[in-house]
Short mmCIF file of C-alpha atoms and ligand atoms in Angstrom, two decimals:
data_model
loop_
_atom_site.label_atom_id
_atom_site.label_comp_id
_atom_site.label_asym_id
_atom_site.label_seq_id
_atom_site.Cartn_x
_atom_site.Cartn_y
_atom_site.Cartn_z
CA MET A 1 0.00 0.00 0.00
CA LEU A 2 1.39 3.42 -0.98
CA LYS A 3 0.62 6.73 0.71
CA VAL A 4 0.49 9.47 -1.94
CA GLY A 5 -0.05 12.86 -0.27
CA ASN A 6 -3.15 12.45 1.91
CA THR A 7 -4.62 9.59 -0.14
CA VAL A 8 -3.83 5.91 0.07
CA ASN A 9 -3.23 4.05 -3.21
CA PHE A 10 -4.51 0.47 -3.05
CA THR A 11 -3.51 -0.47 -6.65
CA PRO A 12 -0.27 -2.35 -5.81
CA LEU A 13 -2.13 -4.26 -3.10
CA ILE A 14 -4.98 -5.17 -5.49
CA CYS A 15 -2.42 -6.34 -8.13
CA ALA A 16 -0.58 -8.38 -5.52
CA ILE A 17 -3.69 -10.30 -4.57
CA MET A 18 -4.94 -10.91 -8.14
CA THR A 19 -4.49 -14.45 -9.43
CA THR A 20 -2.70 -15.08 -12.74
CA GLU A 21 -6.04 -16.01 -14.26
CA GLU A 22 -7.58 -12.68 -13.19
CA ARG A 23 -4.60 -10.81 -14.58
CA GLU A 24 -4.93 -12.65 -17.88
CA ILE A 25 -8.63 -11.69 -18.10
CA GLU A 26 -7.79 -8.05 -17.38
CA PHE A 27 -4.98 -8.17 -19.95
CA GLN A 28 -7.25 -9.67 -22.63
CA ALA A 29 -9.88 -6.98 -21.90
CA LYS A 30 -7.25 -4.28 -22.56
CA ILE A 31 -6.33 -5.95 -25.86
CA ASP A 32 -9.97 -6.31 -26.88
CA ASN A 33 -10.54 -2.60 -26.10
CA GLY A 34 -7.71 -1.72 -28.48
CA GLN A 35 -5.44 -0.44 -25.70
CA LYS A 36 -1.68 -0.53 -26.29
CA ILE A 37 0.46 -2.58 -23.92
CA GLU A 38 3.57 -0.76 -22.67
CA PRO A 39 6.87 -2.34 -21.50
CA LYS A 40 6.41 -2.13 -17.72
CA GLU A 41 2.84 -3.42 -17.66
CA TRP A 42 2.03 -6.96 -16.62
CA MET A 43 1.78 -9.33 -19.60
CA PRO A 44 1.41 -13.11 -19.97
CA GLU A 45 4.78 -14.82 -20.36
CA ASN A 46 3.81 -16.19 -23.77
CA TYR A 47 2.82 -12.72 -25.00
CA ARG A 48 6.36 -11.60 -24.14
CA LYS A 49 7.89 -14.69 -25.80
CA GLN A 50 5.81 -14.34 -28.97
CA LEU A 51 6.82 -10.69 -29.26
CA ILE A 52 10.52 -11.39 -28.72
CA ARG A 53 10.33 -14.15 -31.35
CA MET A 54 8.59 -12.00 -33.93
CA ILE A 55 10.38 -8.69 -33.32
CA SER A 56 13.82 -10.31 -33.27
CA GLN A 57 13.12 -12.28 -36.47
CA HIS A 58 12.01 -9.01 -37.99
CA ALA A 59 15.15 -7.16 -36.79
CA HIS A 60 17.42 -9.92 -38.14
CA SER A 61 15.57 -9.75 -41.47
CA GLU A 62 16.32 -6.04 -41.79
CA ILE A 63 20.02 -6.64 -41.11
CA VAL A 64 20.45 -9.73 -43.30
CA GLY A 65 18.30 -7.99 -45.94
CA MET A 66 21.05 -5.41 -46.42
CA LEU A 67 23.35 -8.07 -47.91
CA PRO A 68 21.68 -8.83 -51.28
CA GLU A 69 21.22 -5.11 -51.99
CA GLY A 70 24.54 -3.87 -50.56
CA ASN A 71 26.10 -6.14 -53.17
CA TRP A 72 24.80 -3.77 -55.90
CA ILE A 73 25.71 -0.33 -54.50
CA SER A 74 29.00 -0.09 -56.42
CA ARG A 75 27.43 -1.59 -59.55
CA ALA A 76 24.26 0.54 -59.72
CA PRO A 77 24.05 2.02 -63.25
CA SER A 78 24.23 5.76 -62.38
CA LEU A 79 25.27 8.10 -59.57
CA ARG A 80 21.60 8.78 -58.80
CA ARG A 81 20.84 5.05 -58.53
CA LYS A 82 23.91 4.51 -56.31
CA ALA A 83 22.89 7.34 -53.95
CA VAL A 84 19.30 6.09 -53.72
CA LEU A 85 20.36 2.48 -53.10
CA LEU A 86 22.92 3.54 -50.50
CA ALA A 87 20.24 5.54 -48.65
CA LYS A 88 17.84 2.60 -48.82
CA VAL A 89 20.36 0.13 -47.42
CA GLN A 90 21.18 2.59 -44.61
CA ASP A 91 17.43 2.84 -43.83
CA GLU A 92 17.31 -0.95 -43.43
CA ALA A 93 20.12 -0.78 -40.84
CA GLY A 94 18.08 1.87 -39.01
CA HIS A 95 15.02 -0.39 -39.06
CA GLY A 96 17.11 -3.16 -37.50
CA LEU A 97 18.16 -0.75 -34.73
CA TYR A 98 14.60 0.37 -33.90
CA LEU A 99 13.49 -3.25 -33.83
CA TYR A 100 16.33 -4.50 -31.61
CA SER A 101 15.49 -1.60 -29.26
CA ALA A 102 11.81 -2.59 -29.26
CA ALA A 103 12.80 -6.19 -28.44
CA GLU A 104 15.05 -4.96 -25.60
CA THR A 105 12.03 -3.35 -23.89
CA LEU A 106 10.84 -6.93 -23.31
CA GLY A 107 13.86 -7.80 -21.18
CA ILE A 108 16.29 -9.38 -23.63
CA ASP A 109 19.57 -7.74 -24.57
CA ARG A 110 20.86 -7.09 -28.04
CA GLN A 111 23.97 -9.28 -27.73
CA THR A 112 21.81 -12.30 -26.90
CA LEU A 113 19.65 -11.60 -29.95
CA THR A 114 22.72 -11.17 -32.16
CA ASP A 115 24.19 -14.43 -30.85
CA GLN A 116 20.93 -16.21 -31.69
CA LEU A 117 21.22 -14.99 -35.28
CA LEU A 118 24.92 -15.81 -35.63
CA THR A 119 24.58 -19.33 -34.23
CA GLY A 120 21.65 -20.05 -36.56
CA LYS A 121 19.13 -20.41 -33.68
CA ALA A 122 17.02 -17.47 -34.81
CA LYS A 123 15.11 -17.21 -38.06
CA TYR A 124 15.13 -14.29 -40.48
CA SER A 125 12.92 -13.83 -43.51
CA SER A 126 13.10 -16.56 -46.15
CA ILE A 127 13.19 -13.93 -48.89
CA PHE A 128 16.76 -12.86 -48.13
CA ASN A 129 18.17 -16.28 -49.04
CA TYR A 130 17.91 -15.60 -52.78
CA PRO A 131 20.72 -14.13 -54.91
CA THR A 132 20.57 -10.77 -56.73
CA LEU A 133 21.74 -11.78 -60.20
CA SER A 134 21.01 -8.61 -62.20
CA TRP A 135 20.27 -4.92 -61.65
CA ALA A 136 16.57 -5.69 -62.19
CA ASP A 137 16.67 -7.80 -59.01
CA ILE A 138 17.19 -4.56 -57.06
CA GLY A 139 14.01 -3.24 -58.69
CA ALA A 140 12.20 -6.48 -57.86
CA ILE A 141 13.27 -6.34 -54.20
CA GLY A 142 12.01 -2.77 -53.78
CA TRP A 143 8.78 -3.41 -55.68
CA LEU A 144 7.88 -6.92 -54.47
CA VAL A 145 9.78 -7.58 -51.23
CA ASP A 146 9.33 -4.12 -49.75
CA GLY A 147 5.80 -4.05 -51.20
CA ALA A 148 4.96 -7.26 -49.30
CA ALA A 149 6.73 -5.90 -46.20
CA ILE A 150 4.61 -2.70 -46.28
CA VAL A 151 1.34 -4.60 -46.49
CA ASN A 152 2.46 -6.81 -43.58
CA GLN A 153 3.81 -3.92 -41.52
CA THR A 154 0.92 -1.46 -41.92
CA MET A 155 -1.09 -4.29 -40.36
CA LEU A 156 1.52 -4.71 -37.58
CA ALA A 157 1.39 -0.94 -36.92
CA ARG A 158 -2.13 -1.55 -35.56
CA GLY A 159 -0.78 -4.23 -33.20
CA SER A 160 -1.09 -4.22 -29.42
CA TYR A 161 2.50 -3.74 -28.24
CA GLY A 162 3.28 0.00 -28.08
CA PRO A 163 7.02 0.06 -28.93
CA TYR A 164 6.65 -2.40 -31.85
CA SER A 165 3.59 -0.75 -33.35
CA ARG A 166 5.16 2.72 -33.12
CA ALA A 167 8.38 1.48 -34.77
CA MET A 168 6.21 0.16 -37.61
CA VAL A 169 4.74 3.59 -38.34
CA ARG A 170 8.12 5.11 -39.13
CA ILE A 171 9.41 2.00 -40.88
CA CYS A 172 6.39 1.91 -43.18
CA LYS A 173 6.97 5.51 -44.27
CA GLU A 174 10.52 4.64 -45.27
CA GLU A 175 9.43 1.37 -46.87
CA SER A 176 7.03 3.33 -49.10
CA PHE A 177 9.99 5.19 -50.55
CA HIS A 178 11.84 1.89 -51.02
CA ASN A 179 8.85 0.40 -52.76
CA ARG A 180 8.52 3.31 -55.19
CA GLN A 181 12.21 3.31 -56.08
CA GLY A 182 11.96 -0.42 -56.84
CA TYR A 183 8.88 -0.03 -58.99
CA GLU A 184 10.49 2.88 -60.83
CA ILE A 185 13.53 0.71 -61.68
CA MET A 186 11.26 -2.08 -62.94
CA TYR A 187 8.99 0.28 -64.88
CA GLU A 188 11.94 1.92 -66.65
CA LEU A 189 13.50 -1.43 -67.57
CA ALA A 190 10.17 -2.85 -68.69
CA ASN A 191 9.73 0.13 -71.00
CA GLY A 192 13.33 0.22 -72.21
CA THR A 193 15.12 -1.94 -74.79
CA GLU A 194 14.08 -5.53 -75.48
CA ALA A 195 17.06 -6.79 -73.40
CA GLN A 196 16.08 -4.53 -70.48
CA LYS A 197 12.48 -5.70 -70.64
CA GLN A 198 13.66 -9.32 -70.54
CA MET A 199 15.86 -8.56 -67.56
CA ALA A 200 12.88 -7.09 -65.68
CA GLN A 201 10.65 -10.04 -66.60
CA ASP A 202 13.34 -12.53 -65.53
CA ALA A 203 13.64 -10.81 -62.13
CA LEU A 204 9.86 -10.86 -61.69
CA ASN A 205 9.81 -14.56 -62.62
CA ARG A 206 12.35 -15.38 -59.91
CA TRP A 207 11.07 -13.08 -57.11
CA TRP A 208 7.28 -13.51 -57.44
CA GLY A 209 6.99 -16.94 -55.76
CA PRO A 210 9.36 -16.18 -52.84
CA SER A 211 7.54 -12.83 -52.28
CA ILE A 212 4.21 -14.62 -52.01
CA GLN A 213 5.78 -17.11 -49.58
CA MET A 214 7.50 -14.51 -47.39
CA LEU A 215 4.15 -13.45 -45.91
CA GLY A 216 4.14 -16.70 -43.95
CA PRO A 217 2.51 -20.14 -44.27
CA SER A 218 -1.16 -20.45 -45.15
CA ASP A 219 -3.56 -19.80 -42.27
CA ALA A 220 -4.23 -23.54 -41.91
CA ALA A 221 -0.51 -24.18 -41.37
CA SER A 222 0.30 -21.08 -39.29
CA ILE A 223 1.17 -22.45 -35.85
CA ASN A 224 1.55 -19.12 -34.06
CA SER A 225 -1.53 -17.33 -35.41
CA SER A 226 -3.92 -18.46 -32.68
CA GLU A 227 -1.80 -16.68 -30.04
CA THR A 228 -0.46 -13.80 -32.13
CA MET A 229 -3.99 -12.94 -33.28
CA LYS A 230 -5.70 -13.47 -29.92
CA TRP A 231 -3.33 -10.85 -28.51
CA ASN A 232 -3.50 -8.55 -31.55
CA ILE A 233 0.21 -8.87 -32.19
CA LYS A 234 -0.96 -9.61 -35.73
CA VAL A 235 -4.35 -8.05 -36.42
CA GLU A 236 -4.86 -9.90 -39.73
CA SER A 237 -3.97 -13.41 -40.83
CA ASN A 238 -1.16 -14.38 -43.24
CA ASP A 239 -3.62 -15.22 -46.06
CA VAL A 240 -5.54 -11.93 -45.71
CA VAL A 241 -2.32 -9.94 -45.92
CA ARG A 242 -1.08 -12.06 -48.84
CA GLN A 243 -4.31 -11.43 -50.78
CA ARG A 244 -3.97 -7.66 -50.23
CA PHE A 245 -0.41 -7.79 -51.56
CA ILE A 246 -1.53 -9.74 -54.65
CA ASP A 247 -4.46 -7.38 -55.34
CA ARG A 248 -2.23 -4.36 -55.14
CA THR A 249 0.71 -5.81 -57.12
CA VAL A 250 -0.95 -7.48 -60.13
CA PRO A 251 -2.32 -4.18 -61.56
CA GLN A 252 1.14 -2.64 -61.10
CA ALA A 253 2.68 -5.45 -63.17
CA ILE A 254 0.06 -4.94 -65.87
CA ALA A 255 0.72 -1.17 -65.88
CA ALA A 256 4.45 -1.81 -66.37
CA GLY A 257 3.79 -4.29 -69.20
CA LEU A 258 5.13 -7.27 -67.23
CA THR A 259 3.58 -10.71 -66.84
CA ILE A 260 3.01 -12.32 -63.43
CA PRO A 261 4.57 -15.81 -63.76
CA ASP A 262 1.45 -17.76 -62.80
CA PRO A 263 -0.64 -19.48 -65.52
CA ASP A 264 -3.56 -19.84 -63.07
CA LEU A 265 -3.75 -16.13 -62.22
CA LYS A 266 -7.27 -14.78 -62.81
CA TYR A 267 -9.52 -11.98 -61.64
CA ASN A 268 -12.67 -13.03 -59.84
CA ASP A 269 -15.41 -10.51 -60.70
CA GLU A 270 -17.59 -11.63 -57.82
CA THR A 271 -15.03 -11.39 -55.01
CA GLU A 272 -13.11 -8.59 -56.76
CA HIS A 273 -9.83 -10.34 -55.95
CA TRP A 274 -7.00 -11.74 -58.05
CA GLU A 275 -6.70 -15.51 -57.57
CA ILE A 276 -3.33 -17.25 -57.84
CA GLY A 277 -2.33 -20.85 -58.52
CA PRO A 278 -0.82 -23.19 -55.88
CA VAL A 279 1.99 -21.75 -53.76
CA ASP A 280 5.19 -23.82 -53.57
CA TRP A 281 5.22 -24.42 -49.82
CA ASN A 282 7.90 -27.11 -50.19
CA GLU A 283 10.27 -24.42 -51.38
CA PHE A 284 9.30 -22.16 -48.44
CA TYR A 285 9.97 -24.85 -45.82
CA ARG A 286 13.21 -25.88 -47.53
CA VAL A 287 14.46 -22.28 -47.33
CA ILE A 288 13.44 -21.64 -43.71
CA LYS A 289 15.13 -24.90 -42.70
CA GLY A 290 18.42 -23.53 -44.06
CA HIS A 291 18.51 -25.03 -47.57
CA GLY A 292 17.80 -22.00 -49.76
CA PRO A 293 20.29 -20.84 -52.41
CA CYS A 294 22.10 -18.35 -50.12
CA ASN A 295 21.40 -19.40 -46.47
CA LYS A 296 25.00 -20.45 -45.81
CA LYS A 297 26.47 -17.36 -47.44
CA ARG A 298 24.16 -14.96 -45.58
CA LEU A 299 25.08 -16.46 -42.23
CA SER A 300 28.81 -16.61 -42.91
CA ASP A 301 28.77 -12.99 -44.16
CA ARG A 302 27.09 -11.87 -40.90
CA GLN A 303 29.55 -13.93 -38.81
CA ARG A 304 32.48 -12.36 -40.66
CA ALA A 305 31.05 -8.84 -40.22
CA GLU A 306 30.64 -9.46 -36.48
CA LYS A 307 34.27 -10.56 -36.17
CA GLU A 308 35.66 -7.74 -38.32
CA GLY A 309 33.63 -5.15 -36.39
CA GLU A 310 34.89 -6.30 -32.99
CA TRP A 311 37.60 -3.62 -32.72
CA VAL A 312 35.08 -0.89 -33.63
CA ARG A 313 32.74 -1.99 -30.82
CA GLU A 314 35.65 -2.20 -28.36
CA ALA A 315 36.84 1.29 -29.35
CA ALA A 316 33.30 2.71 -29.03
CA ILE A 317 32.90 1.21 -25.53
CA ALA A 318 36.33 2.48 -24.42
CA TYR A 319 35.47 5.96 -25.73
CA ALA A 320 32.08 5.96 -23.96
CA GLU A 321 33.74 4.91 -20.69
CA LYS A 322 36.31 7.70 -21.04
CA GLN A 323 33.57 10.27 -21.70
CA ASN A 324 31.58 9.02 -18.68
CA LYS A 325 34.62 9.37 -16.41
CA LYS A 326 35.20 12.90 -17.70
CA MET A 327 31.55 13.89 -17.11
CA ASN A 328 31.60 12.36 -13.62
CA SER A 329 34.77 14.22 -12.64
CA ILE A 330 33.26 17.53 -13.90
CA ALA A 331 30.07 16.83 -11.90
CA ALA A 332 32.04 15.93 -8.71
N1 ACO B 401 10.71 -16.50 -43.32
C1 ACO B 401 11.18 -17.25 -42.31
N2 ACO B 401 10.37 -17.81 -41.40
C2 ACO B 401 9.05 -17.60 -41.52
C3 ACO B 401 8.50 -16.81 -42.54
C4 ACO B 401 9.39 -16.26 -43.48
N3 ACO B 401 9.00 -15.52 -44.50
N4 ACO B 401 7.16 -16.79 -42.40
C5 ACO B 401 6.88 -17.54 -41.33
N5 ACO B 401 8.01 -18.03 -40.81
C6 ACO B 401 8.16 -18.92 -39.68
C7 ACO B 401 7.63 -18.31 -38.41
O1 ACO B 401 8.60 -17.49 -37.84
C8 ACO B 401 7.29 -19.53 -37.61
O2 ACO B 401 8.47 -20.12 -37.10
P1 ACO B 401 8.84 -20.10 -35.51
O3 ACO B 401 7.61 -20.56 -34.78
O4 ACO B 401 10.00 -21.03 -35.40
O5 ACO B 401 9.20 -18.70 -35.15
C9 ACO B 401 6.78 -20.48 -38.66
O6 ACO B 401 7.33 -20.05 -39.89
C10 ACO B 401 5.29 -20.53 -38.76
O7 ACO B 401 4.76 -19.24 -39.14
P2 ACO B 401 3.51 -18.56 -38.41
O8 ACO B 401 2.99 -19.48 -37.37
O9 ACO B 401 2.55 -18.08 -39.44
O10 ACO B 401 4.23 -17.34 -37.68
P3 ACO B 401 3.71 -15.87 -37.35
O11 ACO B 401 2.35 -15.90 -36.70
O12 ACO B 401 4.79 -15.22 -36.60
O13 ACO B 401 3.51 -15.15 -38.79
C11 ACO B 401 4.84 -13.57 -40.08
C12 ACO B 401 4.60 -15.05 -39.69
C13 ACO B 401 3.61 -13.06 -40.81
C14 ACO B 401 6.07 -13.49 -40.97
C15 ACO B 401 5.04 -12.74 -38.77
O14 ACO B 401 6.05 -13.35 -37.98
C16 ACO B 401 5.40 -11.32 -38.99
O15 ACO B 401 4.57 -10.51 -39.35
N6 ACO B 401 6.68 -10.97 -38.67
C17 ACO B 401 7.16 -9.62 -38.66
C18 ACO B 401 7.52 -9.10 -40.01
C19 ACO B 401 8.81 -9.67 -40.54
O16 ACO B 401 9.56 -10.37 -39.88
N7 ACO B 401 9.12 -9.36 -41.80
C20 ACO B 401 10.34 -9.85 -42.41
C21 ACO B 401 10.61 -9.14 -43.68
S1 ACO B 401 11.08 -7.51 -43.31
C22 ACO B 401 11.70 -6.87 -44.76
O17 ACO B 401 11.32 -7.19 -45.79
C23 ACO B 401 12.77 -5.87 -44.60
#
């Protein structure tokens, strides 16, 4: 019991005598009322675990996702394209930082998360295990991969955990710019020479399937959805988000003069949705189990970067300690 001024605050006492079941009911009522959950509030242990799992996978995806694009900065076809791609890759690093910080509010530190990535214990998005073979692949990543990410993340921005949902708002703004730069690259190639058009079509052929898959397994196979949706961590299911991505992307392909590589693709006048053929879920599971075209390279590149950056981290810590000592001696 706390005495605040002349009034007595019974809240800590009430919380102390609530059972876990009562707390869970109160927590669920907050979620159902659309209230945000903030770091120091009580939360079920599995809510915390689900968030750490999802946010850290997301953070790792942003960091690993820099690799296939970083590979093209020095080869981008003009100074303008280099500058734009450089800025985009830097944005992705920033997204990783916001997301690691959001995960840290749940009581896990960044080094532990990094170790989980480097030892292969943590997942990152399947999509970043594919190679970037031509300049058009950079267009396809911005248009399709960032396009899918935006549809997923505008949904996550409505999620229940305050720090994660707020990070999504800023990330989505930046992703919109990434998406447009990608579509612009594809549109220009598709309307350029015959060879450029073929390059754009080839990139679309290779990235379409993995982009459909990256939005997660079908609802029937999604093991985490019952919890992540009960707690509004995800406010829409994988299939709903996937359909929105398809509906928004097919007309863009048509406008650019490109063909979606799916012979079963058709528009349903009644539902007003584009319908696709079967998704290759075998490929998806192969990739997330570590057997995609670039899984080994992505992981070894991150491990090498961690090792090579060790002296920079040590120097930064030593400098911060020195500055702290200086500030403390001025204050004393
Ligand atoms: N790549 C790798 N693993 C995936 C992918 C994917 N594209 N999609 C799903 N999985 C994994 C899940 O992590 C889960 O594995 P786990 O239980 O070992 O963690 C398993 O497949 C089953 O999936 P679901 O039960 O459907 O998982 P969930 O409810 O978390 O939904 C989703 C998956 C939609 C990807 C969700 O985690 C999410 O929205 N994550 C945040 C966004 C994100 O990580 N985006 C990455 C790309 S960011 C970018 O493009 C820069």
